[in-house]
Amino acid sequence: QKEVEQNSGPLSVPEGAIASLNCTYSDRGSQSFFWYRQYSGKSPELIMSIYSNGDKEDGRFTAQLNKASQYVSLLIRDSQPSDSATYLCAVRVSNTGKLIFGQGTTLQVKP
Amino acid sequence: SQTIHQWPATLVQPVGSPLSLECTVEGTSNPNLYWYRQAAGRGLQLLFYSVGIGQISSEVPQNLSASRPQDRQFILSSKKLLLSDSGFYLCAWSLQVSYGYTFGSGTRLTVV
């Protein structure tokens, strides 16, 4: 059974701080990794994708991937109250088009 | 641009009643289509996925079924709902298997 693990939180950070969200996965053959943001009562929204080891930056977001450690992270710089949401890590199961999601980490950014 | 439509937004159904949720994608052809369920306070569970008309793969045994009668239409059904079928049902699409999905707005189903 392929698994994706996340700390459910909540992770609480002050406005302007860096929020660090972490995810581990079990499928060593996975090649595609995604971060989704889900506001309460809404559907998930894709915010980052990463396919190679290292960092990928997009605005205030940085995704980090370490395939050897089977670890994916998301950094949010200059956190804003509007970033308060649940962040879902998703991993594509190797040799399929299926995504497996973690349980999500709830982020609270306090003004 | 591509858009995904999902309806209804909310639904309250009695135990034992049938269910039909519909999802359509506009602005693309031959998308991969997916049905997920998110139970309260839990992660997303893949229920069905389809790579083409009439091609359905089921991920978990349950009293739900899916159909894809047209290229951009995906339907989730049940003949008799159970209390445990309550949840947030999400349809999603992607064009390439390596890409992330785009989700519809979801249907919140409460079985009473």
Short mmCIF file of C-alpha atoms in Angstrom, two decimals:
data_model
loop_
_atom_site.label_atom_id
_atom_site.label_comp_id
_atom_site.label_asym_id
_atom_site.label_seq_id
_atom_site.Cartn_x
_atom_site.Cartn_y
_atom_site.Cartn_z
CA GLN A 1 0.00 0.00 0.00
CA LYS A 2 1.51 3.27 -1.12
CA GLU A 3 1.41 5.91 1.59
CA VAL A 4 1.94 9.61 2.03
CA GLU A 5 2.45 10.92 5.56
CA GLN A 6 1.99 14.45 6.85
CA ASN A 7 1.79 15.94 10.32
CA SER A 8 -1.84 17.02 10.72
CA GLY A 9 -0.89 20.06 12.81
CA PRO A 10 -2.13 22.62 13.35
CA LEU A 11 1.05 24.49 12.55
CA SER A 12 0.81 28.00 13.90
CA VAL A 13 3.16 30.76 12.70
CA PRO A 14 3.08 34.53 13.12
CA GLU A 15 2.43 36.77 10.13
CA GLY A 16 5.63 37.39 8.16
CA ALA A 17 7.34 34.18 9.33
CA ILE A 18 8.39 31.17 7.27
CA ALA A 19 6.05 28.20 7.41
CA SER A 20 7.61 24.79 6.79
CA LEU A 21 5.39 21.86 5.81
CA ASN A 22 6.74 18.34 5.48
CA CYS A 23 5.72 15.12 3.77
CA THR A 24 7.19 11.63 3.45
CA TYR A 25 6.18 8.95 0.98
CA SER A 26 6.69 5.22 0.66
CA ASP A 27 6.80 4.63 -3.13
CA ARG A 28 10.49 4.75 -4.12
CA GLY A 29 9.55 4.82 -7.80
CA SER A 30 7.49 8.01 -7.58
CA GLN A 31 8.62 10.77 -9.93
CA SER A 32 5.97 13.48 -9.54
CA PHE A 33 5.08 15.40 -6.41
CA PHE A 34 2.51 18.09 -5.76
CA TRP A 35 1.31 20.49 -3.09
CA TYR A 36 -2.32 21.50 -2.90
CA ARG A 37 -3.94 24.16 -0.75
CA GLN A 38 -7.46 23.58 0.55
CA TYR A 39 -9.45 26.28 2.25
CA SER A 40 -12.16 25.14 4.65
CA GLY A 41 -15.20 23.89 2.72
CA LYS A 42 -13.51 24.31 -0.66
CA SER A 43 -11.85 21.97 -3.13
CA PRO A 44 -8.05 21.56 -3.30
CA GLU A 45 -6.06 23.94 -5.50
CA LEU A 46 -2.71 22.98 -7.04
CA ILE A 47 0.00 25.40 -5.92
CA MET A 48 3.29 23.62 -6.64
CA SER A 49 4.65 20.66 -8.56
CA ILE A 50 8.17 19.26 -8.38
CA TYR A 51 9.81 16.43 -10.29
CA SER A 52 13.58 16.70 -9.65
CA ASN A 53 15.69 16.67 -6.52
CA GLY A 54 16.38 20.13 -5.12
CA ASP A 55 14.37 23.30 -4.76
CA LYS A 56 11.73 24.88 -6.94
CA GLU A 57 10.61 28.42 -6.22
CA ASP A 58 7.41 30.18 -7.25
CA GLY A 59 6.82 33.53 -5.61
CA ARG A 60 6.63 33.05 -1.85
CA PHE A 61 6.49 29.25 -2.20
CA THR A 62 9.45 26.88 -2.40
CA ALA A 63 9.06 23.14 -2.85
CA GLN A 64 11.95 20.89 -1.87
CA LEU A 65 12.42 17.28 -2.95
CA ASN A 66 14.84 14.63 -1.69
CA LYS A 67 14.11 11.32 -3.42
CA ALA A 68 16.82 9.44 -1.53
CA SER A 69 15.13 10.32 1.77
CA GLN A 70 11.63 10.11 0.21
CA TYR A 71 10.86 13.54 1.55
CA VAL A 72 9.03 16.55 0.14
CA SER A 73 8.60 19.91 1.80
CA LEU A 74 6.90 23.22 1.16
CA LEU A 75 8.21 26.52 2.50
CA ILE A 76 5.99 29.58 2.58
CA ARG A 77 7.92 32.81 3.08
CA ASP A 78 6.39 35.98 4.51
CA SER A 79 3.32 34.03 5.64
CA GLN A 80 0.03 35.91 5.44
CA PRO A 81 -3.27 35.26 7.24
CA SER A 82 -4.70 34.38 3.81
CA ASP A 83 -2.28 31.41 3.74
CA SER A 84 -4.25 29.81 6.59
CA ALA A 85 -5.53 26.58 5.06
CA THR A 86 -4.87 22.85 4.91
CA TYR A 87 -1.94 21.88 2.72
CA LEU A 88 -2.09 18.50 1.02
CA CYS A 89 0.94 16.63 -0.24
CA ALA A 90 0.29 14.38 -3.24
CA VAL A 91 2.52 11.78 -4.86
CA ARG A 92 1.98 10.12 -8.21
CA VAL A 93 2.09 6.34 -7.89
CA SER A 94 4.88 5.03 -10.11
CA ASN A 95 3.80 3.80 -13.54
CA THR A 96 0.26 5.10 -13.08
CA GLY A 97 -1.64 8.36 -13.39
CA LYS A 98 -2.97 8.09 -9.85
CA LEU A 99 -2.21 10.57 -7.10
CA ILE A 100 -2.09 9.49 -3.47
CA PHE A 101 -2.72 12.27 -0.97
CA GLY A 102 -1.54 12.78 2.56
CA GLN A 103 -3.98 13.70 5.31
CA GLY A 104 -2.95 17.34 5.10
CA THR A 105 -1.34 19.83 7.48
CA THR A 106 -3.45 22.68 8.81
CA LEU A 107 -1.58 25.99 8.80
CA GLN A 108 -2.69 28.93 10.93
CA VAL A 109 -1.04 32.29 10.31
CA LYS A 110 -1.71 34.66 13.18
CA PRO A 111 -1.79 38.44 12.51
CA SER B 1 -9.16 27.51 -21.21
CA GLN B 2 -10.27 24.33 -19.53
CA THR B 3 -12.96 24.27 -16.88
CA ILE B 4 -14.50 21.52 -14.81
CA HIS B 5 -18.09 21.56 -13.64
CA GLN B 6 -19.49 19.48 -10.83
CA TRP B 7 -23.03 19.36 -9.50
CA PRO B 8 -24.92 19.52 -7.29
CA ALA B 9 -22.94 21.48 -4.71
CA THR B 10 -24.77 19.97 -1.75
CA LEU B 11 -27.03 17.00 -1.38
CA VAL B 12 -28.93 15.44 1.52
CA GLN B 13 -30.17 11.94 0.82
CA PRO B 14 -31.85 9.28 2.96
CA VAL B 15 -30.22 5.92 3.55
CA GLY B 16 -31.13 3.47 0.81
CA SER B 17 -31.82 6.11 -1.84
CA PRO B 18 -29.96 6.24 -5.17
CA LEU B 19 -27.23 8.70 -6.05
CA SER B 20 -26.01 10.33 -9.23
CA LEU B 21 -23.25 12.95 -9.28
CA GLU B 22 -22.10 14.43 -12.55
CA CYS B 23 -18.86 16.01 -13.67
CA THR B 24 -18.03 17.55 -17.03
CA VAL B 25 -14.85 19.07 -18.41
CA GLU B 26 -14.81 21.78 -21.07
CA GLY B 27 -12.03 23.03 -23.30
CA THR B 28 -10.07 19.81 -23.74
CA SER B 29 -10.43 16.34 -25.16
CA ASN B 30 -9.62 12.87 -23.84
CA PRO B 31 -8.83 13.97 -20.29
CA ASN B 32 -8.03 11.55 -17.48
CA LEU B 33 -10.89 11.78 -15.01
CA TYR B 34 -10.99 10.93 -11.31
CA TRP B 35 -13.48 10.67 -8.46
CA TYR B 36 -12.21 11.24 -4.91
CA ARG B 37 -13.99 11.27 -1.57
CA GLN B 38 -12.93 13.24 1.48
CA ALA B 39 -14.59 12.16 4.71
CA ALA B 40 -14.82 14.72 7.52
CA GLY B 41 -11.34 15.48 8.88
CA ARG B 42 -9.68 12.94 6.61
CA GLY B 43 -7.57 12.87 3.48
CA LEU B 44 -8.60 12.33 -0.11
CA GLN B 45 -9.44 8.77 -1.09
CA LEU B 46 -9.33 7.82 -4.77
CA LEU B 47 -12.53 6.01 -5.74
CA PHE B 48 -12.43 5.68 -9.54
CA TYR B 49 -10.39 6.87 -12.47
CA SER B 50 -10.86 6.77 -16.22
CA VAL B 51 -8.43 7.20 -19.10
CA GLY B 52 -11.10 7.03 -21.84
CA ILE B 53 -14.76 6.48 -22.71
CA GLY B 54 -16.07 3.34 -21.07
CA GLN B 55 -12.76 2.69 -19.27
CA ILE B 56 -13.23 2.73 -15.51
CA SER B 57 -10.83 1.55 -12.83
CA SER B 58 -12.11 1.04 -9.30
CA GLU B 59 -9.81 1.62 -6.36
CA VAL B 60 -11.87 0.50 -3.38
CA PRO B 61 -14.70 -2.05 -3.00
CA GLN B 62 -17.91 -0.27 -2.07
CA ASN B 63 -21.47 0.29 -3.18
CA LEU B 64 -20.50 3.07 -5.56
CA SER B 65 -19.96 2.82 -9.32
CA ALA B 66 -18.74 5.17 -12.01
CA SER B 67 -19.40 5.58 -15.71
CA ARG B 68 -17.98 7.66 -18.54
CA PRO B 69 -20.62 7.80 -21.24
CA GLN B 70 -18.93 10.65 -23.13
CA ASP B 71 -15.35 11.83 -23.48
CA ARG B 72 -15.69 14.70 -21.02
CA GLN B 73 -18.43 13.38 -18.74
CA PHE B 74 -17.87 11.33 -15.59
CA ILE B 75 -20.73 10.09 -13.41
CA LEU B 76 -20.64 8.64 -9.90
CA SER B 77 -23.61 6.51 -8.89
CA SER B 78 -25.05 4.36 -6.17
CA LYS B 79 -28.16 2.23 -6.10
CA LYS B 80 -28.54 2.39 -2.31
CA LEU B 81 -26.71 4.90 -0.16
CA LEU B 82 -25.21 4.02 3.23
CA LEU B 83 -24.54 6.39 6.11
CA SER B 84 -20.82 5.82 5.51
CA ASP B 85 -21.16 7.30 2.01
CA SER B 86 -21.39 10.80 3.49
CA GLY B 87 -18.50 13.02 2.52
CA PHE B 88 -17.12 15.60 0.13
CA TYR B 89 -16.99 14.15 -3.40
CA LEU B 90 -14.49 15.67 -5.76
CA CYS B 91 -14.09 15.17 -9.48
CA ALA B 92 -10.72 15.97 -11.04
CA TRP B 93 -9.09 15.93 -14.45
CA SER B 94 -5.63 15.90 -15.95
CA LEU B 95 -4.23 15.69 -19.48
CA GLN B 96 -0.90 14.04 -18.81
CA VAL B 97 -0.31 11.36 -16.20
CA SER B 98 2.66 13.28 -14.85
CA TYR B 99 0.70 16.47 -14.32
CA GLY B 100 -1.24 17.38 -11.23
CA TYR B 101 -4.99 17.31 -11.23
CA THR B 102 -7.47 20.16 -11.39
CA PHE B 103 -10.41 19.62 -9.08
CA GLY B 104 -14.02 20.60 -9.48
CA SER B 105 -15.82 22.53 -6.76
CA GLY B 106 -17.09 19.33 -5.13
CA THR B 107 -20.38 17.91 -3.87
CA ARG B 108 -21.01 17.72 -0.16
CA LEU B 109 -23.18 14.64 0.40
CA THR B 110 -24.92 13.96 3.69
CA VAL B 111 -26.72 10.64 4.04
CA VAL B 112 -29.37 10.73 6.78
#
